[in-house]
Amino acid sequence: MSDVPYIALANSSDIINGYDDGTFRMDRSATRAEATVMLKRYLDAKNKKPVLNELLAKFKGELDVQKFSKTQLESLPWWFGVCKSRCFNLSNGA
């Protein structure tokens, strides 16, 4: 698969860790919570302060928080103001 090198790089950079069973489940799309955690980890790795309130305010959709990502998401400064109740939705293209 052509995306394997990118997944390996993201994994070695601690942006993605896979699931508890050691898989990355390439046959399914990332959830909004997973995508948000990946974005946070990427920004942390690049030492960037995320200023995303304006951007995230444009997106709509409920964000279902999974156990693995709750701690990561709550550490984001914009989490409580924007993303806790309204956030982007990867499945609808927003």
N, CA, C and O atoms as a MOPAC input file, in Angstrom:
PM7 MOZYME 1SCF
protein

 N      0.83700 1    -1.18400 1     0.00000 1
 C      0.00000 1     0.00000 1     0.00000 1
 C      0.88300 1     1.24800 1     0.00000 1
 O      1.92700 1     1.27500 1     0.65200 1
 N      0.47300 1     2.25000 1    -0.71200 1
 C      1.28900 1     3.45200 1    -0.86500 1
 C      1.31500 1     4.32900 1     0.38400 1
 O      2.18000 1     5.19700 1     0.50000 1
 N      0.39800 1     4.12700 1     1.31300 1
 C      0.37200 1     4.96900 1     2.50200 1
 C      1.17600 1     4.39800 1     3.66900 1
 O      1.29700 1     5.05000 1     4.70600 1
 N      1.72300 1     3.20600 1     3.51900 1
 C      2.46100 1     2.55000 1     4.60300 1
 C      3.62800 1     3.40200 1     5.11600 1
 O      3.78700 1     3.51600 1     6.33100 1
 N      4.45600 1     4.00700 1     4.24400 1
 C      5.56000 1     4.82800 1     4.76800 1
 C      5.07200 1     6.00900 1     5.61400 1
 O      5.71700 1     6.37800 1     6.59500 1
 N      3.94000 1     6.59800 1     5.23700 1
 C      3.40400 1     7.73600 1     5.98200 1
 C      2.88000 1     7.29800 1     7.34200 1
 O      3.05000 1     7.99800 1     8.34000 1
 N      2.24500 1     6.14200 1     7.37000 1
 C      1.74100 1     5.59600 1     8.63200 1
 C      2.91000 1     5.25100 1     9.54500 1
 O      2.86500 1     5.51900 1    10.74600 1
 N      3.95400 1     4.65900 1     8.98000 1
 C      5.14200 1     4.32100 1     9.76900 1
 C      5.79300 1     5.57800 1    10.34200 1
 O      6.21800 1     5.58100 1    11.49700 1
 N      5.87300 1     6.64000 1     9.54700 1
 C      6.44700 1     7.89800 1    10.01900 1
 C      5.59300 1     8.50100 1    11.13300 1
 O      6.12300 1     8.93800 1    12.15400 1
 N      4.28000 1     8.52700 1    10.94100 1
 C      3.37800 1     9.06000 1    11.96500 1
 C      3.47400 1     8.23700 1    13.24500 1
 O      3.42000 1     8.78800 1    14.34400 1
 N      3.61400 1     6.93400 1    13.10800 1
 C      3.74700 1     6.05800 1    14.26800 1
 C      5.07000 1     6.29700 1    14.98600 1
 O      5.09900 1     6.38600 1    16.21300 1
 N      6.14800 1     6.40000 1    14.24500 1
 C      7.45700 1     6.62000 1    14.87500 1
 C      7.55600 1     8.01000 1    15.50200 1
 O      8.39700 1     8.24400 1    16.37000 1
 N      6.69900 1     8.92900 1    15.06300 1
 C      6.66500 1    10.29000 1    15.61000 1
 C      5.64700 1    10.42900 1    16.73600 1
 O      5.43200 1    11.52600 1    17.25000 1
 N      5.02000 1     9.31900 1    17.11900 1
 C      3.99500 1     9.28900 1    18.17400 1
 C      2.76600 1    10.12500 1    17.84500 1
 O      2.08000 1    10.60100 1    18.74900 1
 N      2.48600 1    10.30600 1    16.57300 1
 C      1.25900 1    10.98800 1    16.16200 1
 C      0.10900 1     9.99300 1    16.14100 1
 O     -1.02200 1    10.33000 1    16.48900 1
 N      0.40300 1     8.77300 1    15.73300 1
 C     -0.57600 1     7.68800 1    15.80900 1
 C      0.06800 1     6.51700 1    16.53800 1
 O      1.27600 1     6.29500 1    16.45500 1
 N     -0.77000 1     5.77600 1    17.25200 1
 C     -0.26000 1     4.64000 1    18.01800 1
 C     -0.93900 1     3.33700 1    17.65700 1
 O     -0.50500 1     2.27700 1    18.11100 1
 N     -1.97700 1     3.37900 1    16.86500 1
 C     -2.72200 1     2.17100 1    16.56500 1
 C     -3.67500 1     1.83500 1    17.69600 1
 O     -3.84100 1     2.60700 1    18.64100 1
 N     -4.28900 1     0.68400 1    17.58700 1
 C     -5.27100 1     0.23700 1    18.56800 1
 C     -4.62200 1    -0.70500 1    19.57500 1
 O     -3.48200 1    -1.13400 1    19.39600 1
 N     -5.35500 1    -1.01800 1    20.62700 1
 C     -4.83700 1    -1.89000 1    21.68400 1
 C     -4.36800 1    -3.23900 1    21.16500 1
 O     -3.47700 1    -3.85600 1    21.74900 1
 N     -4.96500 1    -3.70000 1    20.06800 1
 C     -4.58800 1    -5.00900 1    19.52500 1
 C     -3.37700 1    -4.93100 1    18.59200 1
 O     -3.00400 1    -5.92900 1    17.97500 1
 N     -2.76000 1    -3.74500 1    18.48700 1
 C     -1.56000 1    -3.58000 1    17.67700 1
 C     -1.80900 1    -3.28600 1    16.20700 1
 O     -0.85700 1    -3.18800 1    15.43200 1
 N     -3.07100 1    -3.14100 1    15.80500 1
 C     -3.39300 1    -2.86500 1    14.40700 1
 C     -3.63900 1    -1.37600 1    14.19300 1
 O     -3.79500 1    -0.61100 1    15.14400 1
 N     -3.67100 1    -0.98500 1    12.92500 1
 C     -4.00600 1     0.38500 1    12.55400 1
 C     -5.35100 1     0.46100 1    11.83400 1
 O     -5.82700 1     1.55600 1    11.53300 1
 N     -5.95700 1    -0.66400 1    11.56100 1
 C     -7.29200 1    -0.76000 1    10.94300 1
 C     -7.41300 1     0.13200 1     9.71000 1
 O     -8.21200 1     1.06800 1     9.66900 1
 N     -6.61800 1    -0.17800 1     8.73500 1
 C     -6.55200 1     0.59800 1     7.50300 1
 C     -7.83700 1     0.55500 1     6.69100 1
 O     -8.01400 1     1.34800 1     5.76600 1
 N     -8.73000 1    -0.35800 1     7.02700 1
 C     -9.96200 1    -0.51100 1     6.26300 1
 C    -11.06800 1     0.43400 1     6.72000 1
 O    -12.17300 1     0.38100 1     6.18100 1
 N    -10.80300 1     1.28500 1     7.68600 1
 C    -11.82800 1     2.21300 1     8.15300 1
 C    -11.26200 1     3.62500 1     8.27700 1
 O    -10.05500 1     3.82400 1     8.41100 1
 N    -12.16000 1     4.58400 1     8.22800 1
 C    -11.76300 1     5.98800 1     8.35300 1
 C    -11.53300 1     6.33700 1     9.81600 1
 O    -12.08400 1     5.69500 1    10.71000 1
 N    -10.72700 1     7.34300 1    10.05200 1
 C    -10.51300 1     7.84100 1    11.41000 1
 C    -11.76700 1     8.56000 1    11.88600 1
 O    -12.45600 1     9.20800 1    11.09800 1
 N    -12.05800 1     8.44600 1    13.16900 1
 C    -13.17600 1     9.18700 1    13.74800 1
 C    -12.75200 1    10.63200 1    13.95700 1
 O    -11.57000 1    10.95400 1    13.84400 1
 N    -13.70000 1    11.49600 1    14.25700 1
 C    -13.37700 1    12.89300 1    14.53500 1
 C    -12.46500 1    13.00800 1    15.74400 1
 O    -11.52300 1    13.80000 1    15.75000 1
 N    -12.75000 1    12.21300 1    16.76900 1
 C    -11.91500 1    12.24700 1    17.97000 1
 C    -10.49200 1    11.80600 1    17.64400 1
 O     -9.53100 1    12.42300 1    18.10300 1
 N    -10.35000 1    10.74600 1    16.85500 1
 C     -9.02300 1    10.26500 1    16.46200 1
 C     -8.27800 1    11.31800 1    15.65000 1
 O     -7.09000 1    11.55200 1    15.87100 1
 N     -8.96800 1    11.94600 1    14.72000 1
 C     -8.33600 1    12.97000 1    13.88200 1
 C     -7.90000 1    14.16700 1    14.72100 1
 O     -6.83900 1    14.74400 1    14.48200 1
 N     -8.71700 1    14.53800 1    15.70000 1
 C     -8.37500 1    15.65800 1    16.57000 1
 C     -7.14400 1    15.34100 1    17.40400 1
 O     -6.26600 1    16.18600 1    17.57500 1
 N     -7.08400 1    14.11800 1    17.92300 1
 C     -5.91400 1    13.70800 1    18.70800 1
 C     -4.66600 1    13.69800 1    17.82900 1
 O     -3.59900 1    14.12800 1    18.26800 1
 N     -4.78800 1    13.21100 1    16.59200 1
 C     -3.63600 1    13.21300 1    15.68700 1
 C     -3.16300 1    14.63600 1    15.41800 1
 O     -1.96000 1    14.89800 1    15.40300 1
 N     -4.09900 1    15.55700 1    15.20500 1
 C     -3.74800 1    16.95500 1    14.96900 1
 C     -3.03900 1    17.53900 1    16.18400 1
 O     -2.02900 1    18.22800 1    16.04100 1
 N     -3.55800 1    17.27000 1    17.36700 1
 C     -2.93500 1    17.77300 1    18.59300 1
 C     -1.51900 1    17.22700 1    18.74800 1
 O     -0.59300 1    17.97400 1    19.06300 1
 N     -1.35500 1    15.93700 1    18.53000 1
 C     -0.02400 1    15.33000 1    18.66100 1
 C      0.95000 1    15.90000 1    17.63200 1
 O      2.12200 1    16.12300 1    17.93900 1
 N      0.47000 1    16.13600 1    16.41600 1
 C      1.32100 1    16.72200 1    15.37200 1
 C      1.76300 1    18.12900 1    15.78500 1
 O      2.94500 1    18.46500 1    15.70100 1
 N      0.81100 1    18.94300 1    16.22800 1
 C      1.13800 1    20.30600 1    16.63200 1
 C      2.08800 1    20.31000 1    17.82300 1
 O      3.00500 1    21.13000 1    17.88600 1
 N      1.87100 1    19.39400 1    18.76800 1
 C      2.79200 1    19.28700 1    19.90400 1
 C      4.19600 1    18.92400 1    19.42800 1
 O      5.17900 1    19.49500 1    19.90100 1
 N      4.29400 1    17.98200 1    18.49700 1
 C      5.59500 1    17.53700 1    17.98600 1
 C      6.32600 1    18.66800 1    17.26400 1
 O      7.55500 1    18.72900 1    17.28200 1
 N      5.57800 1    19.54600 1    16.64000 1
 C      6.16700 1    20.66800 1    15.90400 1
 C      6.31800 1    21.91000 1    16.78000 1
 O      6.73100 1    22.96900 1    16.30600 1
 N      5.97900 1    21.76800 1    18.06300 1
 C      6.02700 1    22.89500 1    18.99900 1
 C      5.21100 1    24.08200 1    18.50700 1
 O      5.62300 1    25.23500 1    18.64200 1
 N      4.05900 1    23.78700 1    17.94100 1
 C      3.15600 1    24.83600 1    17.46300 1
 C      2.04000 1    25.01300 1    18.47800 1
 O      1.50300 1    24.03000 1    18.98900 1
 N      1.69100 1    26.23600 1    18.77100 1
 C      0.54100 1    26.48300 1    19.62400 1
 C     -0.68700 1    26.50200 1    18.72700 1
 O     -0.80300 1    27.35300 1    17.84500 1
 N     -1.60300 1    25.56500 1    18.94900 1
 C     -2.78000 1    25.55600 1    18.08300 1
 C     -3.70500 1    26.73100 1    18.37600 1
 O     -4.17800 1    26.90000 1    19.50000 1
 N     -3.95100 1    27.52500 1    17.36900 1
 C     -4.90300 1    28.62100 1    17.46100 1
 C     -6.02900 1    28.24900 1    16.50700 1
 O     -6.08800 1    28.73200 1    15.37600 1
 N     -6.91200 1    27.39300 1    16.97500 1
 C     -7.89200 1    26.78500 1    16.08500 1
 C     -9.32600 1    27.18700 1    16.37200 1
 O    -10.23300 1    26.70300 1    15.69400 1
 N     -9.56900 1    28.04800 1    17.34500 1
 C    -10.94700 1    28.40600 1    17.66700 1
 C    -11.71500 1    28.89700 1    16.44700 1
 O    -12.83600 1    28.45700 1    16.19200 1
 N    -11.11600 1    29.80000 1    15.70200 1
 C    -11.78400 1    30.34400 1    14.51700 1
 C    -12.06700 1    29.26100 1    13.49000 1
 O    -13.16800 1    29.17900 1    12.94500 1
 N    -11.08400 1    28.44400 1    13.23400 1
 C    -11.23200 1    27.37800 1    12.25500 1
 C    -12.28900 1    26.37300 1    12.68900 1
 O    -13.18000 1    26.03500 1    11.91100 1
 N    -12.19800 1    25.89600 1    13.91400 1
 C    -13.12500 1    24.86800 1    14.37600 1
 C    -14.54600 1    25.38500 1    14.52000 1
 O    -15.49800 1    24.61300 1    14.40300 1
 N    -14.70600 1    26.67200 1    14.77000 1
 C    -16.04600 1    27.23600 1    14.90400 1
 C    -16.83700 1    27.11600 1    13.60600 1
 O    -18.06700 1    27.17300 1    13.62400 1
 N    -16.14400 1    26.95200 1    12.48300 1
 C    -16.81500 1    26.83700 1    11.18900 1
 C    -17.41000 1    25.45600 1    10.96500 1
 O    -18.27200 1    25.28500 1    10.10300 1
 N    -16.96000 1    24.47400 1    11.73000 1
 C    -17.39500 1    23.10200 1    11.51800 1
 C    -18.50700 1    22.73000 1    12.47600 1
 O    -18.58300 1    23.23900 1    13.59400 1
 N    -19.36500 1    21.83600 1    12.02300 1
 C    -20.49500 1    21.41700 1    12.84100 1
 C    -20.51300 1    19.90700 1    12.95700 1
 O    -19.95400 1    19.20100 1    12.11800 1
 N    -21.15200 1    19.42500 1    13.98700 1
 C    -21.29300 1    17.99000 1    14.19400 1
 C    -20.90300 1    17.62200 1    15.60900 1
 O    -19.96700 1    18.18900 1    16.17200 1
 N    -21.60200 1    16.69800 1    16.16600 1
 C    -21.29000 1    16.25400 1    17.51700 1
 C    -19.97900 1    15.48400 1    17.51800 1
 O    -19.68400 1    14.74000 1    16.58300 1
 N    -19.22000 1    15.66300 1    18.54000 1
 C    -17.94800 1    14.96200 1    18.67600 1
 C    -18.10900 1    13.89100 1    19.74000 1
 O    -18.24800 1    14.19400 1    20.92500 1
 N    -18.08900 1    12.65500 1    19.31600 1
 C    -18.16100 1    11.53900 1    20.24400 1
 C    -16.75600 1    11.26300 1    20.74700 1
 O    -15.86300 1    10.91100 1    19.97700 1
 N    -16.57700 1    11.42300 1    22.02300 1
 C    -15.25200 1    11.27000 1    22.60000 1
 C    -15.07300 1     9.84100 1    23.08900 1
 O    -15.85600 1     9.33800 1    23.89500 1
 N    -14.05100 1     9.21600 1    22.59600 1
 C    -13.72800 1     7.86500 1    23.02500 1
 C    -12.76800 1     7.96000 1    24.19900 1
 O    -12.07000 1     8.96100 1    24.36600 1
 N    -12.73800 1     6.90800 1    25.01200 1
 C    -11.88500 1     6.90200 1    26.20900 1
 C    -10.44200 1     7.28100 1    25.90800 1
 O     -9.84800 1     8.08500 1    26.62600 1
 N     -9.88300 1     6.71200 1    24.86500 1
 C     -8.46200 1     6.92800 1    24.59200 1
 C     -8.14500 1     8.38200 1    24.32100 1
 O     -7.03200 1     8.83000 1    24.59600 1
 N     -9.09800 1     9.12900 1    23.78800 1
 C     -8.79300 1    10.48600 1    23.36000 1
 C     -9.25300 1    11.55100 1    24.33700 1
 O     -8.85600 1    12.70800 1    24.20000 1
 N    -10.07300 1    11.20500 1    25.31500 1
 C    -10.61900 1    12.20300 1    26.22700 1
 C     -9.51300 1    13.00000 1    26.92300 1
 O     -9.59000 1    14.22800 1    26.98300 1
 N     -8.51000 1    12.33900 1    27.43800 1
 C     -7.41900 1    13.02600 1    28.12000 1
 C     -6.66900 1    13.93700 1    27.16300 1
 O     -6.35100 1    15.07500 1    27.50800 1
 N     -6.38500 1    13.44500 1    25.96700 1
 C     -5.68100 1    14.25100 1    24.96500 1
 C     -6.49300 1    15.49000 1    24.60500 1
 O     -5.96300 1    16.60000 1    24.55500 1
 N     -7.78700 1    15.28800 1    24.35500 1
 C     -8.62300 1    16.39300 1    23.90700 1
 C     -8.81400 1    17.43600 1    24.99400 1
 O     -8.82100 1    18.63300 1    24.70800 1
 N     -8.97000 1    16.99800 1    26.23400 1
 C     -9.20300 1    17.95200 1    27.31000 1
 C     -7.98100 1    18.81200 1    27.59400 1
 O     -8.09700 1    19.84300 1    28.25600 1
 N     -6.81600 1    18.41100 1    27.10700 1
 C     -5.61800 1    19.22000 1    27.31200 1
 C     -5.50600 1    20.34300 1    26.28200 1
 O     -4.63500 1    21.20600 1    26.40000 1
 N     -6.36400 1    20.34000 1    25.29300 1
 C     -6.32800 1    21.39000 1    24.27300 1
 C     -7.03500 1    22.63400 1    24.79000 1
 O     -8.12300 1    22.52800 1    25.35500 1
 N     -6.44500 1    23.80500 1    24.61300 1
 C     -7.06100 1    25.02200 1    25.13100 1
 C     -8.40700 1    25.34000 1    24.49700 1
 O     -9.24500 1    25.97600 1    25.13700 1
 N     -8.63700 1    24.92100 1    23.26700 1
 C     -9.89100 1    25.24400 1    22.58500 1
 C    -10.93600 1    24.16000 1    22.75900 1
 O    -12.05300 1    24.29800 1    22.26000 1
 N    -10.59900 1    23.07600 1    23.46100 1
 C    -11.51800 1    21.94400 1    23.59800 1
 C    -12.83400 1    22.34600 1    24.24300 1
 O    -13.89900 1    22.06600 1    23.69300 1
 N    -12.78300 1    22.99600 1    25.39400 1
 C    -14.02000 1    23.30500 1    26.10000 1
 C    -14.81900 1    24.39300 1    25.40600 1
 O    -16.04900 1    24.37000 1    25.44400 1
 N    -14.15300 1    25.33900 1    24.77900 1
 C    -14.85500 1    26.42900 1    24.13000 1
 C    -15.50900 1    26.08400 1    22.81500 1
 O    -16.55900 1    26.63900 1    22.49000 1
 N    -14.92500 1    25.18900 1    22.05300 1
 C    -15.40600 1    24.93500 1    20.70400 1
 C    -15.73300 1    23.47100 1    20.47100 1
 O    -16.84600 1    23.13100 1    20.07000 1
 N    -14.78900 1    22.63300 1    20.71700 1
 C    -14.85500 1    21.26800 1    20.22600 1
 C    -15.66600 1    20.32500 1    21.09500 1
 O    -16.05100 1    19.25500 1    20.62500 1
 N    -15.93800 1    20.67400 1    22.33200 1
 C    -16.64500 1    19.74200 1    23.19900 1
 C    -18.04400 1    19.46000 1    22.68100 1
 O    -18.50900 1    18.32300 1    22.75300 1
 N    -18.72000 1    20.46700 1    22.16500 1
 C    -20.07700 1    20.22800 1    21.68400 1
 C    -20.20300 1    20.32900 1    20.16800 1
 O    -21.10800 1    19.72700 1    19.59200 1
 N    -19.32600 1    21.06900 1    19.51400 1
 C    -19.39800 1    21.23900 1    18.06100 1
 C    -18.00600 1    21.06200 1    17.48600 1
 O    -17.04500 1    21.65200 1    17.98100 1
 N    -17.89500 1    20.25400 1    16.44700 1
 C    -16.57100 1    20.05200 1    15.87100 1
 C    -16.70200 1    19.59700 1    14.43200 1
 O    -17.81200 1    19.46100 1    13.91800 1
 N    -15.58400 1    19.36300 1    13.78300 1
 C    -15.59700 1    18.93900 1    12.39600 1
 C    -16.04400 1    17.49500 1    12.26500 1
 O    -15.95100 1    16.71300 1    13.21200 1
 N    -16.52700 1    17.15200 1    11.08700 1
 C    -17.06900 1    15.82000 1    10.83300 1
 C    -16.42200 1    15.28200 1     9.57300 1
 O    -16.74300 1    15.72100 1     8.46800 1
 N    -15.51200 1    14.33100 1     9.73400 1
 C    -14.80000 1    13.80200 1     8.57700 1
 C    -15.71400 1    13.05300 1     7.62600 1
 O    -15.44800 1    13.00600 1     6.42500 1
 N    -16.78400 1    12.46800 1     8.13800 1
 C    -17.63300 1    11.64600 1     7.28400 1
 C    -18.52400 1    12.46600 1     6.35800 1
 O    -18.97900 1    11.95500 1     5.33500 1
 N    -18.78200 1    13.73500 1     6.69800 1
 C    -19.64100 1    14.52600 1     5.82600 1
 C    -18.85500 1    15.54900 1     5.01200 1
 O    -19.43700 1    16.41900 1     4.36400 1
 N    -17.54600 1    15.43800 1     5.05300 1
 C    -16.71100 1    16.30700 1     4.23600 1
 C    -16.43800 1    17.67000 1     4.81400 1
 O    -15.73200 1    18.46700 1     4.19600 1
 N    -16.97500 1    17.96700 1     5.98700 1
 C    -16.75300 1    19.28600 1     6.58400 1
 C    -15.40600 1    19.34300 1     7.25100 1
 O    -15.03800 1    20.37600 1     7.81200 1

